[in-house]
Tab-separated table of C-alpha atoms and ligand atoms in Angstrom:
chain	number	residue	atom	x	y	z
N	293	UNK	CA	-14.651	24.248	28.359
N	294	UNK	CA	-15.769	27.902	28.208
N	295	UNK	CA	-18.929	29.285	29.782
N	296	UNK	CA	-20.071	30.265	26.323
N	297	UNK	CA	-19.677	26.655	25.248
N	298	UNK	CA	-21.699	25.420	28.260
N	299	UNK	CA	-24.444	27.909	27.542
N	300	UNK	CA	-24.543	26.816	23.938
N	301	UNK	CA	-25.036	23.228	25.044
N	302	UNK	CA	-27.871	24.224	27.394
N	303	UNK	CA	-29.700	26.426	24.946
N	304	UNK	CA	-29.104	24.894	21.515
N	305	UNK	CA	-28.924	21.172	21.852
N	306	UNK	CA	-31.972	19.028	22.409
N	307	UNK	CA	-31.818	17.435	25.888
N	308	UNK	CA	-30.726	13.834	26.066
N	309	UNK	CA	-34.231	12.752	27.190
N	310	UNK	CA	-35.798	14.426	24.142
N	311	UNK	CA	-33.146	12.955	21.911
N	312	UNK	CA	-33.897	9.496	23.329
N	313	UNK	CA	-37.518	9.990	22.221
N	314	UNK	CA	-36.307	10.929	18.774
N	315	UNK	CA	-34.023	7.872	18.630
N	316	UNK	CA	-37.038	5.721	19.565
N	317	UNK	CA	-39.068	7.278	16.752
N	318	UNK	CA	-36.235	6.494	14.329
N	319	UNK	CA	-35.946	2.908	15.627
N	320	UNK	CA	-39.706	2.659	15.054
N	321	UNK	CA	-39.274	3.504	11.374
N	322	UNK	CA	-36.622	0.781	10.796
N	323	UNK	CA	-38.983	-1.346	8.650
N	324	UNK	CA	-40.153	1.691	6.713
N	325	UNK	CA	-36.531	2.741	6.035
N	326	UNK	CA	-35.691	-0.725	4.739
N	327	UNK	CA	-38.724	-0.613	2.448
N	328	UNK	CA	-37.667	2.812	1.167
N	329	UNK	CA	-34.091	1.662	0.513
N	330	UNK	CA	-35.445	-1.417	-1.311
N	331	UNK	CA	-37.451	0.781	-3.655
N	332	UNK	CA	-34.305	2.828	-4.327
N	333	UNK	CA	-32.361	-0.297	-5.349
N	334	UNK	CA	-35.160	-1.526	-7.569
N	335	UNK	CA	-35.226	1.636	-9.691
N	336	UNK	CA	-31.721	1.865	-11.224
N	337	UNK	CA	-30.686	5.441	-11.967
N	338	UNK	CA	-27.685	5.176	-14.269
N	339	UNK	CA	-26.023	7.944	-16.290
N	340	UNK	CA	-26.414	7.986	-20.095
N	341	UNK	CA	-22.597	7.707	-20.391
N	342	UNK	CA	-22.906	4.293	-18.707
N	343	UNK	CA	-25.825	3.222	-20.910
N	344	UNK	CA	-28.598	4.297	-18.511
N	345	UNK	CA	-31.580	6.634	-18.774
N	346	UNK	CA	-30.743	9.004	-15.918
N	347	UNK	CA	-32.477	9.542	-12.590
N	348	UNK	CA	-35.928	10.945	-13.444
N	349	UNK	CA	-38.027	7.865	-12.675
N	350	UNK	CA	-36.287	7.364	-9.321
N	351	UNK	CA	-36.658	11.055	-8.433
N	352	UNK	CA	-40.438	10.747	-9.002
N	353	UNK	CA	-40.575	7.803	-6.575
N	354	UNK	CA	-38.599	9.843	-4.001
N	355	UNK	CA	-40.862	12.877	-4.435
N	356	UNK	CA	-43.979	10.732	-3.956
N	357	UNK	CA	-42.519	9.420	-0.708
N	358	UNK	CA	-41.570	12.943	0.415
N	359	UNK	CA	-45.128	14.176	-0.237
N	360	UNK	CA	-46.533	11.239	1.740
N	361	UNK	CA	-44.143	11.993	4.621
N	362	UNK	CA	-45.377	15.607	4.776
N	363	UNK	CA	-42.543	17.496	3.060
N	364	UNK	CA	-44.348	20.361	1.339
N	365	UNK	CA	-41.448	22.610	0.376
N	366	UNK	CA	-39.421	21.210	-2.520
N	367	UNK	CA	-37.206	23.259	-4.836
N	368	UNK	CA	-36.095	21.961	-8.261
N	369	UNK	CA	-32.817	22.643	-10.048
N	370	UNK	CA	-33.239	20.213	-12.941
N	371	UNK	CA	-30.599	20.206	-15.678
N	372	UNK	CA	-31.501	19.822	-19.360
N	373	UNK	CA	-30.097	16.638	-20.905
N	374	UNK	CA	-31.373	15.511	-24.330
N	375	UNK	CA	-29.600	12.142	-23.941
N	376	UNK	CA	-32.252	10.834	-21.512
N	377	UNK	CA	-35.912	10.167	-22.412
N	378	UNK	CA	-37.348	12.731	-19.962
N	379	UNK	CA	-34.896	15.340	-21.270
N	380	UNK	CA	-33.895	16.370	-17.751
N	381	UNK	CA	-31.659	15.307	-14.879
N	382	UNK	CA	-33.401	15.908	-11.544
N	383	UNK	CA	-31.853	17.911	-8.697
N	384	UNK	CA	-34.049	18.828	-5.763
N	385	UNK	CA	-33.903	20.325	-2.302
N	386	UNK	CA	-36.553	19.237	0.209
N	387	UNK	CA	-36.790	21.732	3.092
N	388	UNK	CA	-37.985	21.539	6.637
N	389	UNK	CA	-38.044	24.932	8.259
N	390	UNK	CA	-36.197	25.431	11.529
N	391	UNK	CA	-36.646	27.587	14.624
N	392	UNK	CA	-34.190	29.992	13.043
N	393	UNK	CA	-33.960	30.649	9.294
N	394	UNK	CA	-30.787	32.764	9.477
N	395	UNK	CA	-28.626	29.731	8.922
N	396	UNK	CA	-29.117	26.648	6.816
N	397	UNK	CA	-27.877	23.106	7.168
N	398	UNK	CA	-27.697	21.131	3.913
N	399	UNK	CA	-27.178	17.407	3.503
N	400	UNK	CA	-26.170	16.388	-0.005
N	401	UNK	CA	-26.708	12.850	-1.309
N	402	UNK	CA	-26.823	11.502	-4.848
N	403	UNK	CA	-29.636	9.673	-6.616
N	404	UNK	CA	-27.557	8.004	-9.353
N	405	UNK	CA	-25.719	4.692	-9.075
N	406	UNK	CA	-22.984	2.968	-11.075
N	407	UNK	CA	-23.818	-0.051	-13.287
N	408	UNK	CA	-23.643	-3.541	-11.776
N	409	UNK	CA	-20.313	-4.469	-13.397
N	410	UNK	CA	-19.582	-8.156	-14.039
N	411	UNK	CA	-22.855	-9.955	-13.181
N	412	UNK	CA	-21.018	-13.256	-12.611
N	413	UNK	CA	-19.488	-11.750	-9.490
N	414	UNK	CA	-22.900	-10.995	-7.947
N	415	UNK	CA	-24.554	-13.643	-5.767
N	416	UNK	CA	-27.962	-11.949	-6.128
N	417	UNK	CA	-29.620	-9.705	-8.742
N	418	UNK	CA	-27.998	-6.261	-8.231
N	419	UNK	CA	-31.313	-4.496	-8.840
N	420	UNK	CA	-33.483	-6.616	-6.540
N	421	UNK	CA	-32.824	-5.771	-2.892
N	422	UNK	CA	-32.106	-8.804	-0.730
N	423	UNK	CA	-32.075	-8.629	3.071
N	424	UNK	CA	-29.844	-11.090	4.888
N	425	UNK	CA	-27.700	-11.159	8.029
N	426	UNK	CA	-28.584	-7.592	9.011
N	427	UNK	CA	-27.612	-6.241	5.603
N	428	UNK	CA	-29.418	-5.123	2.465
N	429	UNK	CA	-27.716	-6.202	-0.738
N	430	UNK	CA	-28.055	-4.410	-4.080
N	431	UNK	CA	-26.406	-1.799	-6.281
N	432	UNK	CA	-26.516	1.627	-4.676
N	433	UNK	CA	-27.380	0.376	-1.164
N	434	UNK	CA	-24.269	1.880	0.402
N	435	UNK	CA	-23.409	4.363	-2.367
N	436	UNK	CA	-25.420	6.508	-1.748
N	437	UNK	CA	-28.767	4.897	-0.803
N	438	UNK	CA	-27.910	4.462	2.880
N	439	UNK	CA	-27.256	8.165	3.488
N	440	UNK	CA	-30.002	9.319	1.131
N	441	UNK	CA	-32.515	7.238	3.112
N	442	UNK	CA	-31.039	8.133	6.518
N	443	UNK	CA	-30.998	11.901	5.829
N	444	UNK	CA	-34.668	11.840	4.708
N	445	UNK	CA	-35.859	9.732	7.662
N	446	UNK	CA	-33.997	11.960	10.134
N	447	UNK	CA	-36.017	14.924	8.807
N	448	UNK	CA	-39.186	12.793	8.777
N	449	UNK	CA	-38.697	12.130	12.519
N	450	UNK	CA	-39.013	15.892	13.134
N	451	UNK	CA	-42.191	16.038	11.044
N	452	UNK	CA	-43.640	12.977	12.809
N	453	UNK	CA	-42.918	14.426	16.271
N	454	UNK	CA	-44.091	17.927	15.385
N	455	UNK	CA	-40.651	19.337	16.206
N	456	UNK	CA	-38.533	21.928	14.443
N	457	UNK	CA	-34.809	21.592	13.773
N	458	UNK	CA	-32.527	24.355	15.014
N	459	UNK	CA	-32.043	25.846	11.562
N	460	UNK	CA	-33.616	25.294	8.146
N	461	UNK	CA	-32.590	21.834	6.972
N	462	UNK	CA	-32.331	21.163	3.228
N	463	UNK	CA	-32.032	17.651	1.855
N	464	UNK	CA	-30.174	18.101	-1.414
N	465	UNK	CA	-30.734	15.158	-3.772
N	466	UNK	CA	-28.543	15.380	-6.845
N	467	UNK	CA	-28.131	13.617	-10.179
N	468	UNK	CA	-24.911	12.872	-12.056
N	469	UNK	CA	-22.506	12.310	-9.167
N	470	UNK	CA	-20.845	9.202	-10.567
N	471	UNK	CA	-19.873	10.823	-13.887
N	472	UNK	CA	-18.498	14.319	-13.670
N	473	UNK	CA	-21.310	16.141	-11.761
N	474	UNK	CA	-21.943	18.585	-14.642
N	475	UNK	CA	-25.705	17.892	-14.528
N	476	UNK	CA	-25.725	17.625	-10.740
N	477	UNK	CA	-23.595	19.405	-8.154
N	478	UNK	CA	-21.919	21.770	-10.637
N	479	UNK	CA	-25.327	22.740	-12.033
N	480	UNK	CA	-26.615	23.522	-8.513
N	481	UNK	CA	-23.547	25.650	-7.739
N	482	UNK	CA	-23.906	27.516	-11.062
N	483	UNK	CA	-27.621	28.116	-10.358
N	484	UNK	CA	-26.773	29.665	-6.977
N	485	UNK	CA	-28.477	26.991	-4.872
N	486	UNK	CA	-25.938	27.431	-2.038
N	487	UNK	CA	-25.240	30.412	0.215
N	488	UNK	CA	-21.775	31.362	1.443
N	489	UNK	CA	-22.446	30.538	5.113
N	490	UNK	CA	-24.397	27.305	4.531
N	491	UNK	CA	-23.294	24.389	6.696
N	492	UNK	CA	-22.956	21.431	4.333
N	493	UNK	CA	-22.571	17.715	4.980
N	494	UNK	CA	-21.799	15.326	2.117
N	495	UNK	CA	-22.313	11.812	3.520
N	496	UNK	CA	-20.691	9.997	0.595
N	497	UNK	CA	-17.449	8.692	2.070
N	498	UNK	CA	-16.500	7.116	5.362
N	499	UNK	CA	-14.981	4.075	7.000
N	500	UNK	CA	-16.239	1.064	8.997
N	501	UNK	CA	-15.627	2.638	12.415
N	502	UNK	CA	-17.456	5.814	11.427
N	503	UNK	CA	-14.870	8.028	13.119
N	504	UNK	CA	-13.330	9.882	10.165
N	505	UNK	CA	-14.897	13.260	9.386
N	506	UNK	CA	-13.221	14.171	6.112
N	507	UNK	CA	-12.253	17.831	5.748
N	508	UNK	CA	-9.418	17.719	3.218
N	509	UNK	CA	-8.341	15.879	0.080
N	510	UNK	CA	-5.061	15.554	-1.778
N	511	UNK	CA	-4.643	16.508	-5.438
N	512	UNK	CA	-4.696	13.493	-7.686
N	513	UNK	CA	-2.573	13.443	-10.869
N	514	UNK	CA	-1.738	10.571	-13.195
N	515	UNK	CA	1.268	11.374	-15.365
N	516	UNK	CA	2.107	9.386	-18.503
N	517	UNK	CA	5.803	9.311	-19.428
N	518	UNK	CA	6.551	8.480	-23.079
N	519	UNK	CA	10.167	8.135	-24.147
N	520	UNK	CA	11.154	7.908	-27.821
N	521	UNK	CA	14.473	6.465	-29.024
N	522	UNK	CA	15.395	4.140	-31.887
N	523	UNK	CA	14.851	0.398	-32.099
N	524	UNK	CA	17.776	-1.913	-32.975
N	525	UNK	CA	19.271	-5.353	-32.305
N	526	UNK	CA	20.330	-5.813	-28.675
N	527	UNK	CA	23.754	-7.094	-29.766
N	528	UNK	CA	24.514	-3.780	-31.534
N	529	UNK	CA	23.018	-1.151	-29.183
N	530	UNK	CA	25.174	1.606	-30.732
N	531	UNK	CA	22.953	1.428	-33.858
N	532	UNK	CA	19.872	2.631	-31.944
N	533	UNK	CA	18.804	4.542	-28.842
N	534	UNK	CA	17.392	2.570	-25.890
N	535	UNK	CA	14.140	4.267	-24.822
N	536	UNK	CA	13.733	1.949	-21.807
N	537	UNK	CA	17.144	2.878	-20.336
N	538	UNK	CA	16.313	6.564	-20.685
N	539	UNK	CA	12.887	6.004	-19.090
N	540	UNK	CA	14.478	4.158	-16.158
N	541	UNK	CA	16.996	6.972	-15.693
N	542	UNK	CA	14.136	9.485	-15.673
N	543	UNK	CA	12.033	7.313	-13.357
N	544	UNK	CA	14.742	7.118	-10.705
N	545	UNK	CA	15.669	10.816	-10.878
N	546	UNK	CA	12.078	12.072	-10.805
N	547	UNK	CA	11.156	9.701	-7.966
N	548	UNK	CA	13.988	11.012	-5.829
N	549	UNK	CA	13.401	14.665	-6.722
N	550	UNK	CA	9.647	14.666	-6.044
N	551	UNK	CA	10.023	12.990	-2.666
N	552	UNK	CA	12.769	15.444	-1.727
N	553	UNK	CA	11.054	18.639	-2.861
N	554	UNK	CA	7.435	17.896	-1.828
N	555	UNK	CA	8.262	16.444	1.569
N	556	UNK	CA	5.834	18.214	3.925
N	557	UNK	CA	4.000	16.074	6.467
N	558	UNK	CA	0.384	16.767	7.354
N	559	UNK	CA	-0.880	14.727	10.319
N	560	UNK	CA	-4.493	15.321	9.203
N	561	UNK	CA	-3.939	12.609	6.612
N	562	UNK	CA	-3.810	8.903	7.313
N	563	UNK	CA	-0.828	8.795	4.928
N	564	UNK	CA	0.646	12.118	6.103
N	565	UNK	CA	2.888	12.709	3.052
N	566	UNK	CA	2.477	13.324	-0.658
N	567	UNK	CA	2.867	10.057	-2.552
N	568	UNK	CA	4.502	9.478	-5.967
N	569	UNK	CA	4.254	5.911	-7.191
N	570	UNK	CA	5.411	4.543	-10.543
N	571	UNK	CA	2.589	2.125	-11.373
N	572	UNK	CA	1.578	0.950	-14.834
N	573	UNK	CA	4.196	-0.058	-17.391
N	574	UNK	CA	3.186	-0.597	-20.992
N	575	UNK	CA	4.830	-3.301	-23.066
N	576	UNK	CA	7.661	-1.809	-25.123
N	577	UNK	CA	8.915	-4.787	-27.129
N	578	UNK	CA	7.672	-8.412	-27.194
N	579	UNK	CA	11.104	-10.073	-27.439
N	580	UNK	CA	14.202	-9.919	-25.268
N	581	UNK	CA	16.829	-9.382	-27.962
N	582	UNK	CA	15.583	-6.054	-29.319
N	583	UNK	CA	16.404	-2.599	-27.960
N	584	UNK	CA	13.047	-0.825	-27.500
N	585	UNK	CA	12.554	2.367	-29.522
N	586	UNK	CA	9.616	3.462	-27.385
N	587	UNK	CA	8.714	3.206	-23.718
N	588	UNK	CA	5.656	4.258	-21.733
N	589	UNK	CA	5.059	4.177	-17.977
N	590	UNK	CA	2.886	6.056	-15.491
N	591	UNK	CA	3.245	7.720	-12.079
N	592	UNK	CA	0.308	8.074	-9.665
N	593	UNK	CA	0.817	11.329	-7.714
N	594	UNK	CA	-1.177	12.373	-4.642
N	595	UNK	CA	-0.073	15.790	-3.561
N	596	UNK	CA	-0.903	17.379	-0.204
N	597	UNK	CA	-3.205	20.397	-0.669
N	598	UNK	CA	-0.412	22.704	0.573
N	599	UNK	CA	1.305	22.240	-2.818
N	600	UNK	CA	0.312	23.388	-6.306
N	601	UNK	CA	-0.029	20.742	-9.025
N	602	UNK	CA	1.581	23.137	-11.527
N	603	UNK	CA	4.742	23.350	-9.385
N	604	UNK	CA	4.996	19.567	-9.393
N	605	UNK	CA	4.529	19.383	-13.167
N	606	UNK	CA	7.196	22.067	-13.722
N	607	UNK	CA	9.609	20.029	-11.572
N	608	UNK	CA	8.822	16.861	-13.535
N	609	UNK	CA	9.418	18.683	-16.835
N	610	UNK	CA	12.712	20.179	-15.596
N	611	UNK	CA	14.062	16.723	-14.834
N	612	UNK	CA	12.819	15.450	-18.222
N	613	UNK	CA	14.762	18.292	-19.891
N	614	UNK	CA	17.918	17.251	-17.993
N	615	UNK	CA	17.547	13.601	-19.045
N	616	UNK	CA	16.818	14.643	-22.657
N	617	UNK	CA	20.050	16.644	-22.669
N	618	UNK	CA	22.017	13.789	-21.125
N	619	UNK	CA	20.661	10.983	-23.349
N	620	UNK	CA	19.570	12.789	-26.489
N	621	UNK	CA	16.148	11.071	-26.329
N	622	UNK	CA	12.776	12.844	-26.285
N	623	UNK	CA	10.606	12.489	-23.169
N	624	UNK	CA	6.982	13.527	-23.348
N	625	UNK	CA	4.861	14.075	-20.201
N	626	UNK	CA	1.050	14.088	-20.333
N	627	UNK	CA	-1.598	14.238	-17.593
N	628	UNK	CA	-3.984	11.300	-17.953
N	629	UNK	CA	-5.991	12.646	-15.006
N	630	UNK	CA	-5.724	15.824	-12.979
N	631	UNK	CA	-7.894	16.737	-10.001
N	632	UNK	CA	-6.504	19.694	-8.095
N	633	UNK	CA	-7.236	19.578	-4.364
N	634	UNK	CA	-9.910	21.938	-3.160
N	635	UNK	CA	-9.081	24.255	-0.256
N	636	UNK	CA	-9.527	22.205	2.963
N	637	UNK	CA	-12.424	22.958	5.308
N	638	UNK	CA	-11.000	24.252	8.624
N	639	UNK	CA	-11.315	21.825	11.555
N	640	UNK	CA	-13.020	24.507	13.627
N	641	UNK	CA	-15.680	25.271	10.981
N	642	UNK	CA	-19.189	25.039	12.548
N	643	UNK	CA	-20.251	22.161	10.288
N	644	UNK	CA	-17.206	20.078	11.284
N	645	UNK	CA	-17.684	20.703	15.013
N	646	UNK	CA	-21.394	19.887	14.769
N	647	UNK	CA	-20.796	16.653	12.872
N	648	UNK	CA	-18.137	15.587	15.412
N	649	UNK	CA	-20.587	16.159	18.293
N	650	UNK	CA	-23.478	14.384	16.544
N	651	UNK	CA	-21.368	11.317	15.690
N	652	UNK	CA	-19.999	11.072	19.227
N	653	UNK	CA	-23.482	11.431	20.722
N	654	UNK	CA	-24.902	8.523	18.730
N	655	UNK	CA	-21.935	6.174	18.374
N	656	UNK	CA	-20.163	7.020	21.648
N	657	UNK	CA	-16.817	6.890	19.829
N	658	UNK	CA	-14.221	9.626	19.402
N	659	UNK	CA	-14.568	10.955	15.835
N	660	UNK	CA	-11.739	13.019	14.354
N	661	UNK	CA	-11.274	15.389	11.406
N	662	UNK	CA	-8.977	13.979	8.722
N	663	UNK	CA	-7.936	13.896	5.086
N	664	UNK	CA	-8.141	11.306	2.307
N	665	UNK	CA	-6.154	10.622	-0.859
N	666	UNK	CA	-9.003	10.634	-3.397
N	667	UNK	CA	-11.761	12.932	-4.636
N	668	UNK	CA	-15.412	13.342	-3.516
N	669	UNK	CA	-17.971	15.826	-4.863
N	670	UNK	CA	-17.407	17.926	-1.720
N	671	UNK	CA	-14.428	19.312	-3.679
N	672	UNK	CA	-16.800	21.171	-6.044
N	673	UNK	CA	-18.436	22.915	-3.087
N	674	UNK	CA	-15.107	23.623	-1.374
N	675	UNK	CA	-13.780	25.166	-4.592
N	676	UNK	CA	-16.865	27.403	-4.626
N	677	UNK	CA	-15.859	28.637	-1.153
N	678	UNK	CA	-18.112	26.491	1.060
N	679	UNK	CA	-17.214	24.653	4.252
N	680	UNK	CA	-18.079	20.984	3.851
N	681	UNK	CA	-17.747	17.939	6.104
N	682	UNK	CA	-17.842	14.432	4.628
N	683	UNK	CA	-19.007	11.664	6.937
N	684	UNK	CA	-20.995	8.413	7.031
N	685	UNK	CA	-20.398	4.971	8.564
N	686	UNK	CA	-19.828	2.483	5.749
N	687	UNK	CA	-18.035	-0.768	4.994
N	688	UNK	CA	-16.612	0.673	1.742
N	689	UNK	CA	-18.741	-1.468	-0.581
N	690	UNK	CA	-19.252	1.353	-3.113
N	691	UNK	CA	-18.993	0.149	-6.745
N	692	UNK	CA	-18.136	-3.419	-5.608
N	693	UNK	CA	-20.046	-6.563	-6.604
N	694	UNK	CA	-22.444	-7.698	-3.834
N	695	UNK	CA	-22.654	-4.141	-2.530
N	696	UNK	CA	-24.569	-3.978	0.744
N	697	UNK	CA	-25.596	-1.572	3.479
N	698	UNK	CA	-25.486	-2.623	7.135
N	699	UNK	CA	-29.009	-1.957	8.478
N	700	UNK	CA	-27.659	-0.812	11.856
N	701	UNK	CA	-25.503	1.768	10.050
N	702	UNK	CA	-28.576	2.955	8.143
N	703	UNK	CA	-30.580	3.428	11.354
N	704	UNK	CA	-27.776	4.824	13.530
N	705	UNK	CA	-26.535	7.241	10.839
N	706	UNK	CA	-30.155	8.429	10.684
N	707	UNK	CA	-29.963	9.184	14.426
N	708	UNK	CA	-26.649	11.005	13.903
N	709	UNK	CA	-28.245	13.154	11.174
N	710	UNK	CA	-31.208	13.862	13.472
N	711	UNK	CA	-28.799	14.924	16.217
N	712	UNK	CA	-27.019	17.174	13.706
N	713	UNK	CA	-30.358	18.785	12.773
N	714	UNK	CA	-30.878	19.708	16.443
N	715	UNK	CA	-27.543	21.563	16.658
K	33	LIG	ZN1	-21.281	8.056	-3.925
């Protein structure tokens, strides 16, 4: 450990005794946090695409709470949306000013939730919060109510104790995270809400141990493979062209080629390689004695961020051309979904190091920077050139029936955020 590092610890970080006081304050607001999270569940904020009326009503409830808590510096970046009755989707940043305003720490959470899904699978009403066995049940409790509540109450602890965080802390509460982010995160980025050197935490993904600090994501591509031949009787295959045989030939060749060419390993990821999995297969013919004239299947591709999606698609097309030449059948490739990986956030970025220290301080575990196979809205910020860490401690109940938040996670994550604000 360098002298510089030791000095930083002495000068910048709140002493353990002071932090114990802060943890006590946060423990003291346990009941108040539960009440707040309950009110979040009981005001559904669902996107118009999913049949909802947006987030306005819920944002008003949040703002009333913030005013009561003593937050007096709130910026709005609302996005126009004629599909909802208030005509706007709310995006706000609630600030508490720090000892030093040169740098800013931003914590981004989302106000919106997904619909309940099949009600028969819920044991309680998804929009009435129910507390049992140390958990709060309801839609949006874990995604993203837990972190939204915890990030606000961590800042409230500073206000209650008359303390200042190290830097300006902005609680960024966004709309439209579950569907596309056009009226939420993308709108904020376009409006210039973020500065290049902002330290940003997006607590919207995690795991039950709370050790993974996500800094990198793979590209996600779903490719549809449609092969066209000519249908005929199976006893006289020479009269047609078997689309299924051609598709199988392509499937095997492309599987082998992709694994061979994109074979880098990156230990940052839990699954350290790119993955290419043939998954869905559409029905080609209902009976066994007919040669299918058409065939459709899909490949789920998760490409390490070191590779370009375009290079993979060119390779897939090249092999399709070879099989077309060999079999005389047309093969069409289309992307059903394409999310190019954002540039990873370096492990030594200040936000990552600070989050690692804060998590270890509160949970006493050994957190580590890592990558995941899917997409979070941190990608939008990373694409815009920002360093972003993604962390929270969750049981991965997002979007599931009987979604719940563990109350201890709510309270302890709040302490971790408070520790982060002191860094
Ligand atoms: Zn979420």
